PDB file of C-alpha atoms in Angstrom:
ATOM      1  CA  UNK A   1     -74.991  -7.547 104.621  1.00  0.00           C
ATOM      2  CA  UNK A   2     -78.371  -6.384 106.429  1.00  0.00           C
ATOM      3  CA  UNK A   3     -81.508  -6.874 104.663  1.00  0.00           C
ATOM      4  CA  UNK A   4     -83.825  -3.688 103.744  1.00  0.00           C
ATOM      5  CA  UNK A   5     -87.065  -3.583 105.154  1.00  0.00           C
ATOM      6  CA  UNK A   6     -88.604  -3.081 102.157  1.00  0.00           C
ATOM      7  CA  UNK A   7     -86.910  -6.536 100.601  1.00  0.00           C
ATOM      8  CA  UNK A   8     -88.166  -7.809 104.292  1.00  0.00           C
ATOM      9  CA  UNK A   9     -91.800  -7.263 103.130  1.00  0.00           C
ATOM     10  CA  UNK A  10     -91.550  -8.670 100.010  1.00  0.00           C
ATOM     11  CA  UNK A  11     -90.111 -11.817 101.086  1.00  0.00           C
ATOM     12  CA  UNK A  12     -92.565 -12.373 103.973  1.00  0.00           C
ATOM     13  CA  UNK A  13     -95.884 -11.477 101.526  1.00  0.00           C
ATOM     14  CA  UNK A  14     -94.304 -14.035  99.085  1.00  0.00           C
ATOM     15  CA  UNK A  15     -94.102 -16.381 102.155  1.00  0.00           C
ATOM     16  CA  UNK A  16     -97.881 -15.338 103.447  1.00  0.00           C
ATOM     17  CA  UNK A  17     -99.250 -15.778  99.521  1.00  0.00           C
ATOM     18  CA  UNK A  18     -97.646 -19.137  99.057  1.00  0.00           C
ATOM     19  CA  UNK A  19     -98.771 -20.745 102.653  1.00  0.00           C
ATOM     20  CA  UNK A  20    -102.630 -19.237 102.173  1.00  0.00           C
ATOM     21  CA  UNK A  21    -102.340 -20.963  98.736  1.00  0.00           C
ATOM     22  CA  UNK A  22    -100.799 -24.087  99.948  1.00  0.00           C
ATOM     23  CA  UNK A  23    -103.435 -24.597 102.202  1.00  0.00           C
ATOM     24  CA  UNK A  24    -106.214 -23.808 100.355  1.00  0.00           C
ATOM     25  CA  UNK A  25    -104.985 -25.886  97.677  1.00  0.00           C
ATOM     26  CA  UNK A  26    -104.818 -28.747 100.609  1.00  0.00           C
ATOM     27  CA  UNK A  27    -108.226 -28.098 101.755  1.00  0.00           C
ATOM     28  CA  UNK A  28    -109.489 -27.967  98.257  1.00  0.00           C
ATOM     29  CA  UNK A  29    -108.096 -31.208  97.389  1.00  0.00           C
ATOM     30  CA  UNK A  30    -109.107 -32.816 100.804  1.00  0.00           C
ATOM     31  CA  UNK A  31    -113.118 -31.510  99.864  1.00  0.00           C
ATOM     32  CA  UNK A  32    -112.272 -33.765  96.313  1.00  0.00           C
ATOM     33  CA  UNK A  33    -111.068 -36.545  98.114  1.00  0.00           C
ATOM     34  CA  UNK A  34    -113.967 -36.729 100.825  1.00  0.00           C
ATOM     35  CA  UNK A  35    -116.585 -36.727  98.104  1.00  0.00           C
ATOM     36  CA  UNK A  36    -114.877 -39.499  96.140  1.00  0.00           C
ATOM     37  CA  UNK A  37    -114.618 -41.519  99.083  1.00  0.00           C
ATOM     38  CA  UNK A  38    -118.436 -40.217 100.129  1.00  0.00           C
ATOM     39  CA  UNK A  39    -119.451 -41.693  96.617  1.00  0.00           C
ATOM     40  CA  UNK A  40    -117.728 -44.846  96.552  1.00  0.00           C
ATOM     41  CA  UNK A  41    -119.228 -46.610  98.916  1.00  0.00           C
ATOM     42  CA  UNK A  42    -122.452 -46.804  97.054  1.00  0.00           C
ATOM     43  CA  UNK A  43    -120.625 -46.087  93.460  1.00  0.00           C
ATOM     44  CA  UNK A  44    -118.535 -49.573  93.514  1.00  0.00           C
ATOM     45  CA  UNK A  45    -121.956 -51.630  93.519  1.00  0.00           C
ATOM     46  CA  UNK A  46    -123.221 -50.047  90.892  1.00  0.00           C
ATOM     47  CA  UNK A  47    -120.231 -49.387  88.770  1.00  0.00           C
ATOM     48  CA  UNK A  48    -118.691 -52.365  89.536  1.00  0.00           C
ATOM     49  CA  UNK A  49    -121.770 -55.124  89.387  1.00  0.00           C
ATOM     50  CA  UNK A  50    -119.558 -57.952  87.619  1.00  0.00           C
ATOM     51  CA  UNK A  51    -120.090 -61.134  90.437  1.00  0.00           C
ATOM     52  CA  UNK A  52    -122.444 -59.235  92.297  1.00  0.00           C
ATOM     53  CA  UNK A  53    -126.147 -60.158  92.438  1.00  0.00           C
ATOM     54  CA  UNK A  54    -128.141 -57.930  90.368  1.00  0.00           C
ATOM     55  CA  UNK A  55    -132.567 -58.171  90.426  1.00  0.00           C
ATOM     56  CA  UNK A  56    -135.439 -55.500  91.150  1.00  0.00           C
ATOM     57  CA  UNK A  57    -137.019 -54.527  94.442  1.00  0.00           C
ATOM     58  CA  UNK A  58    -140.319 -53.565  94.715  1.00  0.00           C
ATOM     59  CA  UNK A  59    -140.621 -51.124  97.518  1.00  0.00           C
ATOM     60  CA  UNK A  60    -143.524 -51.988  99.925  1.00  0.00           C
ATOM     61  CA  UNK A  61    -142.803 -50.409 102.933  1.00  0.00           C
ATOM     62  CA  UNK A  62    -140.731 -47.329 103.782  1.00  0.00           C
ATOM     63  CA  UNK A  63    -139.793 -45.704 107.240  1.00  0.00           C
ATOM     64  CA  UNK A  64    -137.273 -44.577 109.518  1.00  0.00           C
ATOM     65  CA  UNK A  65    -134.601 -43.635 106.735  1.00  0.00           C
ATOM     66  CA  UNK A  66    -135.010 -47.004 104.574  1.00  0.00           C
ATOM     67  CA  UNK A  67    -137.602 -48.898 102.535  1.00  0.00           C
ATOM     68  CA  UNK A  68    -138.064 -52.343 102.477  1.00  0.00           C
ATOM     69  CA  UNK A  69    -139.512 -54.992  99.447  1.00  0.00           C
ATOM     70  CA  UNK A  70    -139.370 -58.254  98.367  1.00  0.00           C
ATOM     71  CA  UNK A  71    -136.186 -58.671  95.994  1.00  0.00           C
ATOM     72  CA  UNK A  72    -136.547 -60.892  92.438  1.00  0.00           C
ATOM     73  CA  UNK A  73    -133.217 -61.949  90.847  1.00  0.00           C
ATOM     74  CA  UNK A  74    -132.136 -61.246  87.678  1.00  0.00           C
ATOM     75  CA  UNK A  75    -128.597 -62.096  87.564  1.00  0.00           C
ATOM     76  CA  UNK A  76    -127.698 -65.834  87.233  1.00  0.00           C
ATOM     77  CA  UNK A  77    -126.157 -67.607  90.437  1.00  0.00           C
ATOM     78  CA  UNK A  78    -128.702 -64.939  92.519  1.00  0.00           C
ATOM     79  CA  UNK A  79    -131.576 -65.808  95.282  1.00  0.00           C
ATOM     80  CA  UNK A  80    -134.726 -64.506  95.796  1.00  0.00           C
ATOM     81  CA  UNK A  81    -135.388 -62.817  98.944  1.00  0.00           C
ATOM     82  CA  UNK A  82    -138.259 -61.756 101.172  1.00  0.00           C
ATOM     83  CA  UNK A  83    -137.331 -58.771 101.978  1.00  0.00           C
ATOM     84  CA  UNK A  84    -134.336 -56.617 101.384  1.00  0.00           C
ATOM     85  CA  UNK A  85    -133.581 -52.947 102.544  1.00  0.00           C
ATOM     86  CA  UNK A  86    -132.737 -49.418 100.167  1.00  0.00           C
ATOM     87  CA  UNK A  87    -131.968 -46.395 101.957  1.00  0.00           C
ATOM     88  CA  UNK A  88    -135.053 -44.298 101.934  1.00  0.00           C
ATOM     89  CA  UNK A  89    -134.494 -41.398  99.872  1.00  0.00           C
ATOM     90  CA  UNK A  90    -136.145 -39.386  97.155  1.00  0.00           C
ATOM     91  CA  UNK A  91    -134.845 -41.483  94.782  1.00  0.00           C
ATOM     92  CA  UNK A  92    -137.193 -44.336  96.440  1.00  0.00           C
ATOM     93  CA  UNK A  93    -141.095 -44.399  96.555  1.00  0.00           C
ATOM     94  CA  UNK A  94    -143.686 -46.833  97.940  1.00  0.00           C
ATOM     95  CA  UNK A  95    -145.425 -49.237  95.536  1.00  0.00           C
ATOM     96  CA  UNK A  96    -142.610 -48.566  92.801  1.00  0.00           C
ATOM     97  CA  UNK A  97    -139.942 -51.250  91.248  1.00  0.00           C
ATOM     98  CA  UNK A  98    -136.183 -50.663  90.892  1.00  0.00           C
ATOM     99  CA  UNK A  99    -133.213 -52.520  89.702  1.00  0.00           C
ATOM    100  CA  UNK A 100    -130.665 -53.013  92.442  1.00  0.00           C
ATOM    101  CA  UNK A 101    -127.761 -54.513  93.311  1.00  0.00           C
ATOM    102  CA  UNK A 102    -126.681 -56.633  96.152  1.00  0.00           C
ATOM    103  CA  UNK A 103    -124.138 -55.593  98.670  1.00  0.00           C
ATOM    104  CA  UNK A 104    -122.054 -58.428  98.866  1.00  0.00           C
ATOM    105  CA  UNK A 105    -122.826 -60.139 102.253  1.00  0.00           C
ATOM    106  CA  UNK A 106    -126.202 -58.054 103.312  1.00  0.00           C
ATOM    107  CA  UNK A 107    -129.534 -57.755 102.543  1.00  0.00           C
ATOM    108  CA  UNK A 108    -128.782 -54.413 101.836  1.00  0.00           C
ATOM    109  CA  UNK A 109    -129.034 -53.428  98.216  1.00  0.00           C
ATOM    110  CA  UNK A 110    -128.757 -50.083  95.839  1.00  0.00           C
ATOM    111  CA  UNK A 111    -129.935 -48.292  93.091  1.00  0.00           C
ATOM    112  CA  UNK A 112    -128.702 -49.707  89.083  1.00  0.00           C
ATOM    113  CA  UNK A 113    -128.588 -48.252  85.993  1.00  0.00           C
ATOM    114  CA  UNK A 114    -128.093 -44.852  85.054  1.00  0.00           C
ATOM    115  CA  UNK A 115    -130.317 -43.075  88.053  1.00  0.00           C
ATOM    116  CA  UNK A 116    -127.890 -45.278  90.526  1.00  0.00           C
ATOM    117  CA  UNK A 117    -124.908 -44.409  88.889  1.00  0.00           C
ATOM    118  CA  UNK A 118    -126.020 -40.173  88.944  1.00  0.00           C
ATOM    119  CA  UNK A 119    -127.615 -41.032  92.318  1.00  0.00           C
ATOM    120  CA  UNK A 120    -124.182 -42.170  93.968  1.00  0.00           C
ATOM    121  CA  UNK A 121    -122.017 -39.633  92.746  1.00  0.00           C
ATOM    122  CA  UNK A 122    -124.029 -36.987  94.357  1.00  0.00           C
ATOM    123  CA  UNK A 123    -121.278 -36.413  97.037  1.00  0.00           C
ATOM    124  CA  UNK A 124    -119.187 -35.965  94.616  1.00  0.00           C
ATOM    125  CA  UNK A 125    -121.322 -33.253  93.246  1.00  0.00           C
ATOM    126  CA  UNK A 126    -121.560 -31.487  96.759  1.00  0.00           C
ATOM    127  CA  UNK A 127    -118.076 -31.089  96.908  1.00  0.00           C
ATOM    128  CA  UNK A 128    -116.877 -29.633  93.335  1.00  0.00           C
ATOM    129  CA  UNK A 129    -119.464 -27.155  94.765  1.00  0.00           C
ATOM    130  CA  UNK A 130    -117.376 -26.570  97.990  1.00  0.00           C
ATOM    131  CA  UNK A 131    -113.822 -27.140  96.325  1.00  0.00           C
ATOM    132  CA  UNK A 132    -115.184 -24.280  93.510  1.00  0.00           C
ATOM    133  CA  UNK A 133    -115.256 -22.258  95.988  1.00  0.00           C
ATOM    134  CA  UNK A 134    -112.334 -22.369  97.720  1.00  0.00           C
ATOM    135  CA  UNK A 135    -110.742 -22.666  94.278  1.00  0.00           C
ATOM    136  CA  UNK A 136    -112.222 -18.962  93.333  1.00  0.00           C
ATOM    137  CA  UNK A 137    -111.542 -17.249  97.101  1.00  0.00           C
ATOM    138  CA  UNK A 138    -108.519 -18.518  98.092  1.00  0.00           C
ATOM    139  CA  UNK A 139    -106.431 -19.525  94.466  1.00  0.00           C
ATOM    140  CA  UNK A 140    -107.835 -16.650  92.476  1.00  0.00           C
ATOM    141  CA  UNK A 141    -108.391 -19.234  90.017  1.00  0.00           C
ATOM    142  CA  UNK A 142    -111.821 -18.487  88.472  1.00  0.00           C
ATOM    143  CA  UNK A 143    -111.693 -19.865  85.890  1.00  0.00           C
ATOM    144  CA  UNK A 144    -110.810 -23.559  87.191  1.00  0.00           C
ATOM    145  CA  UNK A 145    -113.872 -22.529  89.819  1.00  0.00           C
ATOM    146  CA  UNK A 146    -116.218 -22.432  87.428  1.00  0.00           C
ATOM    147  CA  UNK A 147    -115.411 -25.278  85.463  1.00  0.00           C
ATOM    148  CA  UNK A 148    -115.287 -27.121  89.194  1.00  0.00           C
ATOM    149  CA  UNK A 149    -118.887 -25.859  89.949  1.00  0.00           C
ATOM    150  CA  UNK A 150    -120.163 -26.201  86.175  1.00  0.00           C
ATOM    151  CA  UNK A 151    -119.047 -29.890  86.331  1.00  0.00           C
ATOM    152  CA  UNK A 152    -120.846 -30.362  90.320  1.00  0.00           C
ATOM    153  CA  UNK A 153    -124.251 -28.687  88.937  1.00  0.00           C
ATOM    154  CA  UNK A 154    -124.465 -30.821  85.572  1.00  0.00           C
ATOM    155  CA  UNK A 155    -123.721 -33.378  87.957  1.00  0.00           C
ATOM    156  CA  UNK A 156    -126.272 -33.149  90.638  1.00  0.00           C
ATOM    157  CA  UNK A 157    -128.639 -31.615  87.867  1.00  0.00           C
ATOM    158  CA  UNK A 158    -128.368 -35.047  85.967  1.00  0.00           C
ATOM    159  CA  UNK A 159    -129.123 -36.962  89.107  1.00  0.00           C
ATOM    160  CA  UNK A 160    -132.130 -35.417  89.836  1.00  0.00           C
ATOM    161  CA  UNK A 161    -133.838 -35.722  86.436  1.00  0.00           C
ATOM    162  CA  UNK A 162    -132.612 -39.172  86.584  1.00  0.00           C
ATOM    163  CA  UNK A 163    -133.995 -39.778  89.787  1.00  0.00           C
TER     164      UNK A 163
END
């Protein structure tokens, strides 16, 4: 029984419409998926500080994409240190203190509280940007874009007052 052209058409724009959605779904997700993993990194410190060595850093020096400062403990079990190292950013500024936590096994340390918390999941902003997008030009699903992008802006609008 030979197939119309017409029926042809239709099955092949159902095919085209389900593979541009399939992939944009994919890429979508994949955007999701980077910034959680983008945010983590930093994220589990903070989140996550139960064992970990908690204090404040004052910042003395800063340079080259990092500040440095002496580091006073706060947590029991914790040493002082001489000098530890926070990425430079604007979260950071000379002659300021800020409570960190340790990186388990570094000198390395990052932003506590509520500011670190915002601060970390700023990847994670970036992308339910992106992913809105995507979401609105290639699912037609505006209404899920917006509440993708209304949920990235609060988020990296909260981080920056924070910070």
């Amino acid at each position: 029984m030979p197939v119309s052209a017409s029926a042809s058409r239709r099955v092949s724009s159902a095919v085209l419409r389900f593979g541009r959605r399939a992939v944009t779904g994919t890429v979508a997700v994949l955007v999701l998926v980077a910034g959680v993993w983008a945010s983590w990194g930093a994220a589990q410190h903070v989140m996550l500080p139960k064992g970990r060595e908690r204090g404040t850093v004052e910042v003395t020096r800063c340079g080259a994409g990092s500040c440095t400062g002496p580091y006073t403990p706060v947590s029991a079990g914790s040493r002082p240190r001489g000098r530890v190292v926070v990425e430079d950013t604007v979260a950071v500024a000379e002659g300021r203190t800020y409570p960190v936590v340790v990186k388990p096994g570094s000198d390395d340390v990052v932003r506590s509280g509520t500011a670190g918390v915002l601060y970390a999941w700023v990847p994670l902003g970036g992308a339910l940007l992106l992913a809105s997008v995507l979401v609105a030009g290639g699912l037609r699903l505006t209404r899920a874009a917006w509440v993708l992008a209304g949920a990235g802006l609060a988020l990296l609008t909260a981080a920056f007052v924070a910070v």
